[in-house]
Amino acid sequence: MDGNGRWAKKRHLPRAMGHQRGVEAVRNLVRNIEPLGIECLTLYAFSSENWKRPEDEVSDLMNMLRKFIKSDLPEFIANDVQLKIIGDYRTLAPDIVEQLEDALAQTAGGSRVLAVALNYGAQQEITRAASLAAQTGEVTVESIAANLFTADLPPLDLLIRTSGEVRLSNFLLWQSAYAEMNFTETLWPDFTPEHLQAALNEFSGRERRFGGR
Ligand code: IPE
Ligand code: MG
């Protein structure tokens, strides 16, 4: 979900306003998971490398997370959305961990999944999964996959990166082995369910061979 800062800068607004509009874009998409027919939507909200940002920005982002869970949890429950977290979220502030775990428990039965990547880094995830796999038996593609944060999520079909950057930035590296990629110039706060629908339409026209022919 990239481009919040540039969205704000273009409007001579503080960065926090860009993040705020980014949260609104998230809310708008989550409301459309069901109508768009999406089984699982995964959002890269905070990477393990985002800690390098200035302290006040990190604290703005954490406060927005607190506010978002509080305000939107009832809507998740009402709309049958199941929250999942990928990443090392247990090292976040204790009140956030508590809030997240409560949200996980309260949404556990939901039929559409919203997975949020928090303190997530794919290299760290793969390292952890390989080490867990080694502790319990043979290290294989399957045993690593079974120990990834995404073990109980459906396979990744489509990965979208906003804001014109053409890189993965440590997001779902293992899972994107055969995922289709979509790189768009749209800044995250401007990304609407219509943009997602357009990406899905384009995706449905792609021929996927998974290494076959
Ligand atoms: C992404 O927007 C937001 C998060 C990391 C949560 P940026 O803050 O990276 O926006 P740009 O790249 O400066 O435009
Ligand atoms: Mg950025």
CSV table of C-alpha atoms and ligand atoms in Angstrom, one decimal:
chain,number,residue,atom,x,y,z
A,1,MET,CA,0.0,0.0,0.0
A,2,ASP,CA,2.5,2.6,-1.2
A,3,GLY,CA,2.2,6.3,-2.0
A,4,ASN,CA,0.5,7.8,1.1
A,5,GLY,CA,3.4,10.2,1.6
A,6,ARG,CA,3.4,11.3,-2.1
A,7,TRP,CA,-0.3,11.7,-2.1
A,8,ALA,CA,0.0,14.1,0.9
A,9,LYS,CA,3.0,15.9,-0.6
A,10,LYS,CA,1.2,16.7,-3.8
A,11,ARG,CA,-1.5,18.4,-1.8
A,12,HIS,CA,0.9,20.2,0.6
A,13,LEU,CA,-0.6,18.2,3.5
A,14,PRO,CA,1.3,16.5,6.3
A,15,ARG,CA,2.3,12.9,5.7
A,16,ALA,CA,-0.1,11.8,8.5
A,17,MET,CA,-3.0,13.0,6.3
A,18,GLY,CA,-1.8,10.7,3.5
A,19,HIS,CA,-1.7,7.8,5.9
A,20,GLN,CA,-5.2,8.8,7.1
A,21,ARG,CA,-6.5,8.7,3.6
A,22,GLY,CA,-4.7,5.4,3.1
A,23,VAL,CA,-6.7,4.0,6.0
A,24,GLU,CA,-9.9,5.2,4.3
A,25,ALA,CA,-8.9,3.4,1.1
A,26,VAL,CA,-8.4,0.3,3.1
A,27,ARG,CA,-11.9,0.6,4.7
A,28,ASN,CA,-13.4,1.1,1.3
A,29,LEU,CA,-11.8,-2.0,-0.1
A,30,VAL,CA,-12.6,-4.2,2.9
A,31,ARG,CA,-16.3,-3.2,2.4
A,32,ASN,CA,-16.0,-4.6,-1.1
A,33,ILE,CA,-14.2,-7.9,-0.5
A,34,GLU,CA,-17.4,-9.8,-0.8
A,35,PRO,CA,-18.9,-8.0,-3.8
A,36,LEU,CA,-15.6,-8.4,-5.6
A,37,GLY,CA,-15.6,-12.1,-4.9
A,38,ILE,CA,-12.3,-12.1,-3.1
A,39,GLU,CA,-11.5,-15.0,-0.8
A,40,CYS,CA,-8.5,-13.4,0.8
A,41,LEU,CA,-7.2,-9.8,0.7
A,42,THR,CA,-3.7,-9.3,2.2
A,43,LEU,CA,-2.5,-5.8,3.0
A,44,TYR,CA,1.1,-4.9,3.6
A,45,ALA,CA,0.4,-2.4,6.4
A,46,PHE,CA,3.8,-2.2,8.2
A,47,SER,CA,7.0,-3.9,7.3
A,48,SER,CA,9.8,-5.1,9.6
A,49,GLU,CA,11.9,-2.4,7.8
A,50,ASN,CA,9.3,0.4,8.5
A,51,TRP,CA,10.8,0.8,12.0
A,52,LYS,CA,13.6,2.8,10.3
A,53,ARG,CA,11.1,5.7,9.8
A,54,PRO,CA,11.1,8.7,12.1
A,55,GLU,CA,9.7,7.9,15.5
A,56,ASP,CA,6.7,10.3,15.1
A,57,GLU,CA,5.7,8.6,11.8
A,58,VAL,CA,5.9,5.2,13.4
A,59,SER,CA,3.8,6.4,16.3
A,60,ASP,CA,1.2,8.0,13.9
A,61,LEU,CA,0.9,4.6,12.1
A,62,MET,CA,0.5,2.7,15.3
A,63,ASN,CA,-2.1,5.1,16.6
A,64,MET,CA,-4.0,4.7,13.3
A,65,LEU,CA,-3.9,1.0,13.6
A,66,ARG,CA,-5.3,1.3,17.2
A,67,LYS,CA,-8.1,3.5,15.9
A,68,PHE,CA,-8.9,1.5,12.8
A,69,ILE,CA,-9.3,-1.8,14.7
A,70,LYS,CA,-11.5,-0.1,17.3
A,71,SER,CA,-13.7,1.6,14.8
A,72,ASP,CA,-13.9,-1.1,12.1
A,73,LEU,CA,-14.1,-4.3,14.1
A,74,PRO,CA,-17.9,-4.2,14.4
A,75,GLU,CA,-18.1,-3.8,10.7
A,76,PHE,CA,-15.7,-6.8,10.1
A,77,ILE,CA,-18.0,-8.9,12.3
A,78,ALA,CA,-21.2,-7.7,10.6
A,79,ASN,CA,-19.7,-8.4,7.2
A,80,ASP,CA,-18.4,-11.8,7.9
A,81,VAL,CA,-14.8,-10.7,7.5
A,82,GLN,CA,-12.2,-12.8,9.3
A,83,LEU,CA,-9.1,-11.0,10.3
A,84,LYS,CA,-5.7,-12.7,10.1
A,85,ILE,CA,-2.3,-11.2,10.9
A,86,ILE,CA,0.9,-12.2,9.2
A,87,GLY,CA,4.2,-11.1,10.6
A,88,ASP,CA,5.8,-10.8,14.0
A,89,TYR,CA,2.9,-8.8,15.5
A,90,ARG,CA,3.5,-10.0,19.1
A,91,THR,CA,6.4,-7.5,19.4
A,92,LEU,CA,4.1,-4.5,18.9
A,93,ALA,CA,2.9,-2.5,21.9
A,94,PRO,CA,1.1,-4.7,24.4
A,95,ASP,CA,-2.2,-2.8,24.1
A,96,ILE,CA,-2.1,-3.3,20.3
A,97,VAL,CA,-1.3,-7.0,20.6
A,98,GLU,CA,-4.3,-7.4,23.0
A,99,GLN,CA,-6.6,-5.5,20.7
A,100,LEU,CA,-5.4,-7.6,17.7
A,101,GLU,CA,-5.9,-10.9,19.5
A,102,ASP,CA,-9.3,-9.8,20.6
A,103,ALA,CA,-10.2,-8.9,17.0
A,104,LEU,CA,-8.8,-12.3,15.8
A,105,ALA,CA,-10.9,-14.1,18.3
A,106,GLN,CA,-14.1,-12.1,17.5
A,107,THR,CA,-13.8,-12.6,13.7
A,108,ALA,CA,-12.7,-16.2,13.8
A,109,GLY,CA,-15.8,-17.5,12.0
A,110,GLY,CA,-15.8,-15.1,9.1
A,111,SER,CA,-15.9,-16.4,5.5
A,112,ARG,CA,-13.8,-13.8,3.7
A,113,VAL,CA,-10.3,-13.2,5.0
A,114,LEU,CA,-8.6,-9.9,5.5
A,115,ALA,CA,-5.0,-10.6,6.2
A,116,VAL,CA,-2.9,-7.7,7.5
A,117,ALA,CA,0.9,-7.8,7.4
A,118,LEU,CA,2.2,-6.2,10.5
A,119,ASN,CA,5.9,-6.1,11.4
A,120,TYR,CA,6.2,-8.4,8.4
A,121,GLY,CA,9.3,-9.2,6.3
A,122,ALA,CA,9.3,-12.1,3.9
A,123,GLN,CA,13.0,-13.0,4.4
A,124,GLN,CA,12.4,-13.2,8.1
A,125,GLU,CA,9.3,-15.3,7.5
A,126,ILE,CA,11.1,-17.7,5.3
A,127,THR,CA,14.1,-18.0,7.7
A,128,ARG,CA,11.7,-18.6,10.6
A,129,ALA,CA,9.7,-21.2,8.7
A,130,ALA,CA,12.9,-23.1,7.5
A,131,SER,CA,14.2,-23.2,11.1
A,132,LEU,CA,10.8,-24.4,12.4
A,133,ALA,CA,10.7,-27.0,9.7
A,134,ALA,CA,14.2,-28.2,10.6
A,135,GLN,CA,13.3,-28.6,14.2
A,136,THR,CA,10.4,-30.9,13.4
A,137,GLY,CA,11.7,-33.0,10.5
A,138,GLU,CA,12.9,-32.8,7.0
A,139,VAL,CA,13.2,-29.4,5.3
A,140,THR,CA,11.2,-29.5,2.1
A,141,VAL,CA,9.2,-27.0,0.1
A,142,GLU,CA,6.1,-28.4,1.8
A,143,SER,CA,7.4,-28.2,5.3
A,144,ILE,CA,8.6,-24.7,4.9
A,145,ALA,CA,5.3,-23.6,3.4
A,146,ALA,CA,3.5,-25.2,6.3
A,147,ASN,CA,5.5,-23.0,8.7
A,148,LEU,CA,4.9,-19.7,6.9
A,149,PHE,CA,2.5,-17.1,8.4
A,150,THR,CA,0.4,-17.8,5.4
A,151,ALA,CA,0.1,-21.5,5.9
A,152,ASP,CA,-3.7,-21.4,6.3
A,153,LEU,CA,-4.3,-18.8,3.6
A,154,PRO,CA,-5.2,-19.6,0.0
A,155,PRO,CA,-2.4,-19.5,-2.6
A,156,LEU,CA,-1.4,-16.0,-3.7
A,157,ASP,CA,-2.9,-15.3,-7.2
A,158,LEU,CA,-2.4,-11.6,-7.7
A,159,LEU,CA,0.0,-9.1,-6.2
A,160,ILE,CA,-0.6,-5.4,-6.7
A,161,ARG,CA,1.9,-2.7,-5.9
A,162,THR,CA,0.7,0.9,-6.0
A,163,SER,CA,2.5,4.2,-6.5
A,164,GLY,CA,4.7,3.3,-9.5
A,165,GLU,CA,7.4,1.4,-7.6
A,166,VAL,CA,8.4,-1.8,-9.3
A,167,ARG,CA,9.8,-4.0,-6.5
A,168,LEU,CA,8.5,-6.4,-3.9
A,169,SER,CA,10.1,-4.8,-0.9
A,170,ASN,CA,10.3,-8.0,1.2
A,171,PHE,CA,6.6,-8.8,0.7
A,172,LEU,CA,5.4,-12.4,0.2
A,173,LEU,CA,8.6,-13.5,-1.6
A,174,TRP,CA,8.0,-17.2,-1.2
A,175,GLN,CA,4.3,-16.9,-2.0
A,176,SER,CA,4.8,-14.9,-5.1
A,177,ALA,CA,6.7,-17.6,-6.9
A,178,TYR,CA,3.9,-18.0,-9.4
A,179,ALA,CA,1.7,-15.0,-8.5
A,180,GLU,CA,0.7,-12.6,-11.2
A,181,MET,CA,2.1,-9.1,-10.7
A,182,ASN,CA,0.3,-5.8,-11.2
A,183,PHE,CA,2.2,-2.6,-10.9
A,184,THR,CA,0.2,0.6,-11.0
A,185,GLU,CA,1.0,4.3,-10.8
A,186,THR,CA,-2.1,4.9,-8.7
A,187,LEU,CA,-1.1,6.2,-5.2
A,188,TRP,CA,-2.6,4.1,-2.4
A,189,PRO,CA,-5.1,6.7,-1.1
A,190,ASP,CA,-6.5,6.9,-4.6
A,191,PHE,CA,-6.8,3.1,-5.0
A,192,THR,CA,-10.6,2.3,-5.0
A,193,PRO,CA,-12.6,-1.0,-5.4
A,194,GLU,CA,-12.9,0.0,-9.1
A,195,HIS,CA,-9.2,-0.1,-9.4
A,196,LEU,CA,-9.2,-3.5,-7.8
A,197,GLN,CA,-11.9,-4.7,-10.1
A,198,ALA,CA,-9.9,-3.5,-13.1
A,199,ALA,CA,-6.9,-5.4,-11.8
A,200,LEU,CA,-9.0,-8.5,-11.4
A,201,ASN,CA,-10.4,-8.2,-14.9
A,202,GLU,CA,-6.9,-7.9,-16.3
A,203,PHE,CA,-5.8,-10.8,-14.2
A,204,SER,CA,-8.6,-13.1,-15.4
A,205,GLY,CA,-7.2,-12.7,-19.0
A,206,ARG,CA,-3.7,-13.9,-18.1
A,207,GLU,CA,-2.6,-17.4,-19.0
A,208,ARG,CA,-1.0,-19.1,-16.0
A,209,ARG,CA,1.2,-22.1,-16.7
A,210,PHE,CA,3.1,-22.6,-13.4
A,211,GLY,CA,6.1,-23.7,-15.3
A,212,GLY,CA,4.1,-26.1,-17.6
A,213,ARG,CA,3.3,-25.3,-21.2
B,1,IPE,C1,3.0,3.6,2.5
B,1,IPE,O1,3.1,4.9,2.1
B,1,IPE,C2,2.5,3.5,3.9
B,1,IPE,C3,3.2,2.6,4.9
B,1,IPE,C4,4.4,2.3,5.0
B,1,IPE,C5,2.3,2.2,5.9
B,1,IPE,P1,4.5,5.7,2.1
B,1,IPE,O2,4.6,6.4,3.4
B,1,IPE,O3,5.6,4.8,1.8
B,1,IPE,O4,4.3,6.7,1.0
B,1,IPE,P2,5.4,7.4,0.0
B,1,IPE,O5,6.2,6.2,-0.5
B,1,IPE,O6,6.3,8.3,0.8
B,1,IPE,O7,4.7,8.1,-1.0
B,2,MG,MG,6.7,4.4,0.2
